[in-house]
mmCIF file of C-alpha atoms and ligand atoms in Angstrom:
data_model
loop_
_atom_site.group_PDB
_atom_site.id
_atom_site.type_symbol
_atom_site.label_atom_id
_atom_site.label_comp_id
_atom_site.label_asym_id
_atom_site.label_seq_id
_atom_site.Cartn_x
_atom_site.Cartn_y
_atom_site.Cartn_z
ATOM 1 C CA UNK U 179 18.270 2.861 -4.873
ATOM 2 C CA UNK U 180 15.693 3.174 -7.519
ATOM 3 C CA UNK U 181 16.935 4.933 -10.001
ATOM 4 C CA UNK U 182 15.971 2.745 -13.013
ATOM 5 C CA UNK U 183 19.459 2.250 -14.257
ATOM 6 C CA UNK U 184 18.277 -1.306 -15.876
ATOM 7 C CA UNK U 185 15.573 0.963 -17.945
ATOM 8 C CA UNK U 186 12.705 -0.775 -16.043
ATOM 9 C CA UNK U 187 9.851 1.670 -15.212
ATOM 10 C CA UNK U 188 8.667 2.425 -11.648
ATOM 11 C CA UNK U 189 5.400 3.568 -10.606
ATOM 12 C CA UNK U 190 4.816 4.744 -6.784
ATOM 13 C CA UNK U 191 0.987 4.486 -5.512
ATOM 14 C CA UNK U 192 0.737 5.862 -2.419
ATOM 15 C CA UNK U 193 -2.921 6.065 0.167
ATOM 16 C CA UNK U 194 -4.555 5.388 3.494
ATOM 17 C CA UNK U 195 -6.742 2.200 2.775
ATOM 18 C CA UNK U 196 -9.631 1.325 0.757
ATOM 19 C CA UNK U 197 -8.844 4.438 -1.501
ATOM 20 C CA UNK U 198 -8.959 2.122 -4.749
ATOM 21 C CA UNK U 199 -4.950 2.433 -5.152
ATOM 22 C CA UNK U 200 -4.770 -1.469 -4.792
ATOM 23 C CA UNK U 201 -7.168 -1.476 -8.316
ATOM 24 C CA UNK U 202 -5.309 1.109 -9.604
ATOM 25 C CA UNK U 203 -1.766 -0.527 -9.077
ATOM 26 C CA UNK U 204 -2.829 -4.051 -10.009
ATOM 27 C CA UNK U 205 -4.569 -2.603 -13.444
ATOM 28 C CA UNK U 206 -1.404 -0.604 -14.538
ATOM 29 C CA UNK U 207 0.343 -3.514 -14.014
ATOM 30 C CA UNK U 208 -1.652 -5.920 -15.949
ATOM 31 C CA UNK U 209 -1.858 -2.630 -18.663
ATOM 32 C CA UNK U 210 2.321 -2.667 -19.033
ATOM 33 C CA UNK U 211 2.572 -5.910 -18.038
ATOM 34 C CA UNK U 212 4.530 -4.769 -15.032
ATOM 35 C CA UNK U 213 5.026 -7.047 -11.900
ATOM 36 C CA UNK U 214 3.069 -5.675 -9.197
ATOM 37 C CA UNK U 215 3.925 -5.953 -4.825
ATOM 38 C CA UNK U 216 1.306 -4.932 -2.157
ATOM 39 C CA UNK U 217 3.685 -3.657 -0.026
ATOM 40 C CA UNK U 218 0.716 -3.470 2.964
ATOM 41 C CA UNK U 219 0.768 -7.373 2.641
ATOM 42 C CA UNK U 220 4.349 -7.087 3.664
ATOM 43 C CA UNK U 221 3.170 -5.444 7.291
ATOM 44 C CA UNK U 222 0.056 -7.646 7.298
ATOM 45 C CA UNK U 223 2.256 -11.120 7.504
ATOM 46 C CA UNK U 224 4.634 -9.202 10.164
ATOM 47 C CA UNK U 225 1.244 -8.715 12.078
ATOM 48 C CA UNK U 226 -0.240 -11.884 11.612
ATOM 49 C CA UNK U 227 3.117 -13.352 12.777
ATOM 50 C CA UNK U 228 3.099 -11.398 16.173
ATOM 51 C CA UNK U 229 -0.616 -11.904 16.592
ATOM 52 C CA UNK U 230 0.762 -15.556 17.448
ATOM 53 C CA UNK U 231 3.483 -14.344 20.052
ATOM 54 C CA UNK U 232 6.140 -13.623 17.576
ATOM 55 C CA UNK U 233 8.316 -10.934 17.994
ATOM 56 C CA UNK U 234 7.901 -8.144 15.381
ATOM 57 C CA UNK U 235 11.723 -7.357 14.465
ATOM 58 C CA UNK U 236 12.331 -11.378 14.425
ATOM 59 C CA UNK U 237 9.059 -11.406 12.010
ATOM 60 C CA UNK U 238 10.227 -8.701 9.306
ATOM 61 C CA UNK U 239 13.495 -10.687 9.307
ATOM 62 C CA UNK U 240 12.669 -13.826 8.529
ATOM 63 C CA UNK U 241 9.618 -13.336 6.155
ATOM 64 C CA UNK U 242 9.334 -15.852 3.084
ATOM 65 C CA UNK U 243 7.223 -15.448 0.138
ATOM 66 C CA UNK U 244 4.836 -18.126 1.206
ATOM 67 C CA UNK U 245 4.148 -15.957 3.906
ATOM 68 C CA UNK U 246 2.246 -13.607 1.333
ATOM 69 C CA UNK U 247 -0.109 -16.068 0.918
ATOM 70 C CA UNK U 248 -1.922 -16.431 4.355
ATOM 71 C CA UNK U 249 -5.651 -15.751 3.623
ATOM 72 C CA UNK U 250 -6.090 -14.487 7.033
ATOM 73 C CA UNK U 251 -4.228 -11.365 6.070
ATOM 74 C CA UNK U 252 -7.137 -9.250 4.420
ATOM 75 C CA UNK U 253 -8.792 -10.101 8.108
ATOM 76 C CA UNK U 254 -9.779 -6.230 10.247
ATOM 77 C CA UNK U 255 -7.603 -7.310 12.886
ATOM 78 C CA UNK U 256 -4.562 -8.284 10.997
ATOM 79 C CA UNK U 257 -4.906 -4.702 9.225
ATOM 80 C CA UNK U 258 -5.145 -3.106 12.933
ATOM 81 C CA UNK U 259 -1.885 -4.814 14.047
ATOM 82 C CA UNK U 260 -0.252 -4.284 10.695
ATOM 83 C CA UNK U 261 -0.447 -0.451 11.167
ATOM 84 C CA UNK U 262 0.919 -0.903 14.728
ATOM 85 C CA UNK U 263 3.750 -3.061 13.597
ATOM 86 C CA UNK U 264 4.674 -1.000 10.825
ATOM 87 C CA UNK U 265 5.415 1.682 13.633
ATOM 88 C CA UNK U 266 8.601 0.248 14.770
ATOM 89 C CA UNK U 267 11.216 1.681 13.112
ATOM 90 C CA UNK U 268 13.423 -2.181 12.998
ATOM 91 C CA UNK U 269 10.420 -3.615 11.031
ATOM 92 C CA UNK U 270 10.552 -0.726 8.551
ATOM 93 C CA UNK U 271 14.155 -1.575 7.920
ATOM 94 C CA UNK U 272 13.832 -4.995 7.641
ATOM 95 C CA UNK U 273 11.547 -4.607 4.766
ATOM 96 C CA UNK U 274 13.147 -2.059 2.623
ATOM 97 C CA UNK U 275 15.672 -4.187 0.672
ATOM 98 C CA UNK U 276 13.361 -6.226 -0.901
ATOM 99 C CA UNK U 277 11.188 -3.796 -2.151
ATOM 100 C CA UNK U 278 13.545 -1.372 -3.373
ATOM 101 C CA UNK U 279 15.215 -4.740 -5.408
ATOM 102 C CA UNK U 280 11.770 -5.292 -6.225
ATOM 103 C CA UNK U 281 11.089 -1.732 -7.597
ATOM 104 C CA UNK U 282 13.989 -1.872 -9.505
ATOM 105 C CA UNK U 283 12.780 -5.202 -11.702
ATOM 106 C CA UNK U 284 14.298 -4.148 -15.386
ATOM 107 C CA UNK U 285 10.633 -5.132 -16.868
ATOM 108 C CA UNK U 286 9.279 -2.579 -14.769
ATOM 109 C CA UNK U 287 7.239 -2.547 -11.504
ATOM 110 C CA UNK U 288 4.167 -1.084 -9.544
ATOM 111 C CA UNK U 289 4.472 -1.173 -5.654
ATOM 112 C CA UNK U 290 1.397 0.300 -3.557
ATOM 113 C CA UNK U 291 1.559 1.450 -0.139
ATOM 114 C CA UNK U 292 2.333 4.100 2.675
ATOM 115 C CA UNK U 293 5.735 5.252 1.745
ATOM 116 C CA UNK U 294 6.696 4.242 -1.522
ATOM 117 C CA UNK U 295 6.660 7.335 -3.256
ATOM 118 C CA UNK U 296 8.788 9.466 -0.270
ATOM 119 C CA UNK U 297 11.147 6.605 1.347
ATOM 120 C CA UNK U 298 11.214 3.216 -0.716
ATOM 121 C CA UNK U 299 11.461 5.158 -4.398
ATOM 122 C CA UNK U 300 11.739 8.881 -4.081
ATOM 123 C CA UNK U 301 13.402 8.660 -7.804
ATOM 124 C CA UNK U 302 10.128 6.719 -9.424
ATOM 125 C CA UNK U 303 9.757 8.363 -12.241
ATOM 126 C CA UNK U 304 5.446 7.915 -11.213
ATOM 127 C CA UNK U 305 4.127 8.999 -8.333
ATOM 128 C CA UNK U 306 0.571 8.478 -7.628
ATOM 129 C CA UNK U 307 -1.057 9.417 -4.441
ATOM 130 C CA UNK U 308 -4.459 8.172 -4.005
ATOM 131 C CA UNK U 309 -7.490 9.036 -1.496
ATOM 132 C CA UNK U 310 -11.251 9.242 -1.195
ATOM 133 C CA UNK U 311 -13.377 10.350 2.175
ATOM 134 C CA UNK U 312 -12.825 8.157 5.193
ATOM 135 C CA UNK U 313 -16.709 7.737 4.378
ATOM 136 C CA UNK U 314 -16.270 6.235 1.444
ATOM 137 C CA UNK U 315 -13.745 3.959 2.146
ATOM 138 C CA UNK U 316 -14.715 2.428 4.878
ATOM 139 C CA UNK U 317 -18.084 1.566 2.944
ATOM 140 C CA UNK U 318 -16.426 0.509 0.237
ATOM 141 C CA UNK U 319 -14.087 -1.722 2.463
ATOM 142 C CA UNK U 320 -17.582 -2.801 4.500
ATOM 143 C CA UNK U 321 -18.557 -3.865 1.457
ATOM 144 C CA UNK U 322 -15.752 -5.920 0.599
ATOM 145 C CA UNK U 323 -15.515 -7.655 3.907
ATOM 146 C CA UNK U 324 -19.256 -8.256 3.621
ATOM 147 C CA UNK U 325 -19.422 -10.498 0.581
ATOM 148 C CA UNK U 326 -16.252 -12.638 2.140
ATOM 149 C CA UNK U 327 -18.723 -13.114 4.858
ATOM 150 C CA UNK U 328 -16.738 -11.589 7.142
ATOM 151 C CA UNK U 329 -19.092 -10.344 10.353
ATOM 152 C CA UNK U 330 -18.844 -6.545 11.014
ATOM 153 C CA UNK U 331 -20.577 -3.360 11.146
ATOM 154 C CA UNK U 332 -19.614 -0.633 8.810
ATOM 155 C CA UNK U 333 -19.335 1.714 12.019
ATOM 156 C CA UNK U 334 -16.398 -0.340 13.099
ATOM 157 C CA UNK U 335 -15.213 -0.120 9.555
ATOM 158 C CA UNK U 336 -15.203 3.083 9.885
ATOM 159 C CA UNK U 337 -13.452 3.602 12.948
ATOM 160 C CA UNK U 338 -10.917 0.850 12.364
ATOM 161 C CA UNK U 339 -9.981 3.516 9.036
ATOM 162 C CA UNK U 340 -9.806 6.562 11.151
ATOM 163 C CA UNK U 341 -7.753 4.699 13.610
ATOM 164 C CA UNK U 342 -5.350 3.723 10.992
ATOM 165 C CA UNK U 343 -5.201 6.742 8.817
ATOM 166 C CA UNK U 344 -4.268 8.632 12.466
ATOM 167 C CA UNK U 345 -1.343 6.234 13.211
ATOM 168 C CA UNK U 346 -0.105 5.779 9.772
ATOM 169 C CA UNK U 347 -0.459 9.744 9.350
ATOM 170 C CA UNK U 348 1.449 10.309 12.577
ATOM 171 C CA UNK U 349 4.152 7.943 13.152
ATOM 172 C CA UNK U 350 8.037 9.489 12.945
ATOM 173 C CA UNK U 351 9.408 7.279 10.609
ATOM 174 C CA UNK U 352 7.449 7.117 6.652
ATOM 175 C CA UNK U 353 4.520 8.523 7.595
ATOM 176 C CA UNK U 354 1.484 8.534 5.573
ATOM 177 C CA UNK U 355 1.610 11.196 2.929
ATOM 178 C CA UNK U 356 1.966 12.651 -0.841
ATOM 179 C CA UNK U 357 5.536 13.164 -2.309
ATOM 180 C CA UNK U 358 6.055 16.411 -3.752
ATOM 181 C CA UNK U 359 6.186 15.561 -6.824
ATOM 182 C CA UNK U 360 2.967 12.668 -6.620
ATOM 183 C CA UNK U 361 -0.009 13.430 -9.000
ATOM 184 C CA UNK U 362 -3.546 13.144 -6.551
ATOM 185 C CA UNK U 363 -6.016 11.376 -7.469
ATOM 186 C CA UNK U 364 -9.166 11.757 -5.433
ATOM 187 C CA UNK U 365 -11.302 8.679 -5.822
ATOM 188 C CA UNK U 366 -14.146 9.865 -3.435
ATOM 189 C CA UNK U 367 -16.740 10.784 -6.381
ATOM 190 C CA UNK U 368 -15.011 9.110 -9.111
ATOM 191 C CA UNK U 369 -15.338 5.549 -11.088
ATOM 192 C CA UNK U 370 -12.364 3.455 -10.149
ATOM 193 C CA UNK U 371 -12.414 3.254 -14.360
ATOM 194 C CA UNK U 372 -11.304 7.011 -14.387
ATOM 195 C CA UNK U 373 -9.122 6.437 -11.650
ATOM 196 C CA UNK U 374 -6.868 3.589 -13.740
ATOM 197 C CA UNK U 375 -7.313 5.503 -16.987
ATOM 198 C CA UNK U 376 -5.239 8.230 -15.341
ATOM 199 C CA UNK U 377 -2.747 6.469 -13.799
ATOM 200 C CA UNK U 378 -1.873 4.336 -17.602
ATOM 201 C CA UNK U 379 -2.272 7.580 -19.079
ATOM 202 C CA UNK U 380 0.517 9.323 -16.526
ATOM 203 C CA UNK U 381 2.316 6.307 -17.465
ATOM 204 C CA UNK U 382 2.464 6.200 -20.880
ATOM 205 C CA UNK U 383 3.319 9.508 -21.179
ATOM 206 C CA UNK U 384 6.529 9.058 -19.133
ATOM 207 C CA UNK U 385 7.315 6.096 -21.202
ATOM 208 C CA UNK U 386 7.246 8.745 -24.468
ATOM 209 C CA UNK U 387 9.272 11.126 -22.553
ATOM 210 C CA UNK U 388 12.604 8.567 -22.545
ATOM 211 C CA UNK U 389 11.583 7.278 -26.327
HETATM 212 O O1 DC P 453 -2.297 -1.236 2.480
HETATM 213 P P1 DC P 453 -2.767 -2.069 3.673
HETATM 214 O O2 DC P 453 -4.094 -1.634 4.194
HETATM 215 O O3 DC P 453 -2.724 -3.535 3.389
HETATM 216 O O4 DC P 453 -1.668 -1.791 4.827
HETATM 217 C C1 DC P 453 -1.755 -2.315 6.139
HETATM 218 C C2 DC P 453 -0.929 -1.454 7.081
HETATM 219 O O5 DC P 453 0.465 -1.617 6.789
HETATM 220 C C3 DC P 453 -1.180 0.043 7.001
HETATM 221 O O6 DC P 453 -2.207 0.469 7.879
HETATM 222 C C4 DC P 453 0.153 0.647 7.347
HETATM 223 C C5 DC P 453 1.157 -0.390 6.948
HETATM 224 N N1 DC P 453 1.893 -0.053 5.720
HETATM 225 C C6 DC P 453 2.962 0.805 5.812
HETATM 226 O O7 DC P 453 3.229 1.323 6.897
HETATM 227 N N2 DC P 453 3.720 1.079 4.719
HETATM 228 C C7 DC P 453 3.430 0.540 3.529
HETATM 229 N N3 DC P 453 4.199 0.825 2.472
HETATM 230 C C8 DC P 453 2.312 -0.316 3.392
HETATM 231 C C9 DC P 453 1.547 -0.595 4.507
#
């Protein structure tokens, strides 16, 4: 598990998309100098994989690295799929070894997603959980689609992040939501600034706790 026998620091960020814990994760890494996994990339290159006629299981199974790196996967429909995929409780499995060995990197590590405070590290010693309005998400994700050129309404946006939030909310297995023990951060009417200022600060002050 994750208990950070090798003295390596793990922080948990936890959100439904677009609620700036991607920012946050990748600038406390950068801050500690921390390695940092998208675990939502991990589902994306499942879905992108059956999106071609793959079966799901087969896809979480055989992943490789250079399957991280498939532009396509910050595409709406890819996201869609991924939170369908990530349903099936084989795929889950498949995916937890590596990012609980991941998690457990001795120079430390940051690993956003769905579950990763509750199920993948319930023993981080960080737990963030991170969410704005469904509003403000989707227009900040409109936006972001937008300048890649990407063609889409923010209406769909919008409904493509309810859809989501609903399915990765409700499924049985690592559903969407906070640990107990996860600090919330509401992004909604703050700078994404404050947000990462918070998060190193929660940081560093575990990291003074063990001397
Ligand atoms: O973080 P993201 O938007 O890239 O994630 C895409 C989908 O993957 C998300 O809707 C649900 C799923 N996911 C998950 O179930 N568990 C995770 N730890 C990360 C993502």
């Amino acid at each position: 598990m994750t208990k950070n026998v090798n003295g390596g620091m793990t922080v948990a960020i936890d959100g439904p998309a677009a609620a700036g814990k991607g920012t946050v994760a990748k600038a406390v890494a950068a801050h500690f100098g921390f390695a940092h996994l998208d675990t939502g990339l991990l589902y994306r290159a499942v879905a992108a994989k059956t999106l071609k006629g793959m079966d799901a299981e087969e896809a979480a199974q055989t992943l490789a690295p250079v399957d991280l790196e498939d532009p396509s996967l910050r595409n709406p429909d890819v996201a869609q799929e991924a939170s369908k995929v990530a349903v099936i409780p084989a795929v889950r499995a498949a995916l937890v070894r590596f990012q609980r060995s991941f998690a457990a990197r001795a120079g430390g590590a940051v690993l956003d997603g769905r579950d990763i405070g509750t199920v993948i590290c319930p023993d981080a010693p960080v737990k963030l959980f991170i969410t704005a309005s469904p509003e403000v998400r989707a227009q900040r994700r409109f936006a972001e689609l937008s300048g890649k050129g990407i063609e889409i309404t923010y209406e769909t946006v919008l409904d493509d992040v309810k859809q989501r939030d609903m399915r990765d909310m409700s499924r049985d297995q690592a559903p969407l939501k906070p640990a107990d023990d996860a600090k919330q951060i509401d992004t909604t009417e703050m700078a994404i600034e404050d947000a990462v200022a918070a998060a190193v600060a929660l940081v560093e002050a575990k990291l003074a706790d063990r001397g």
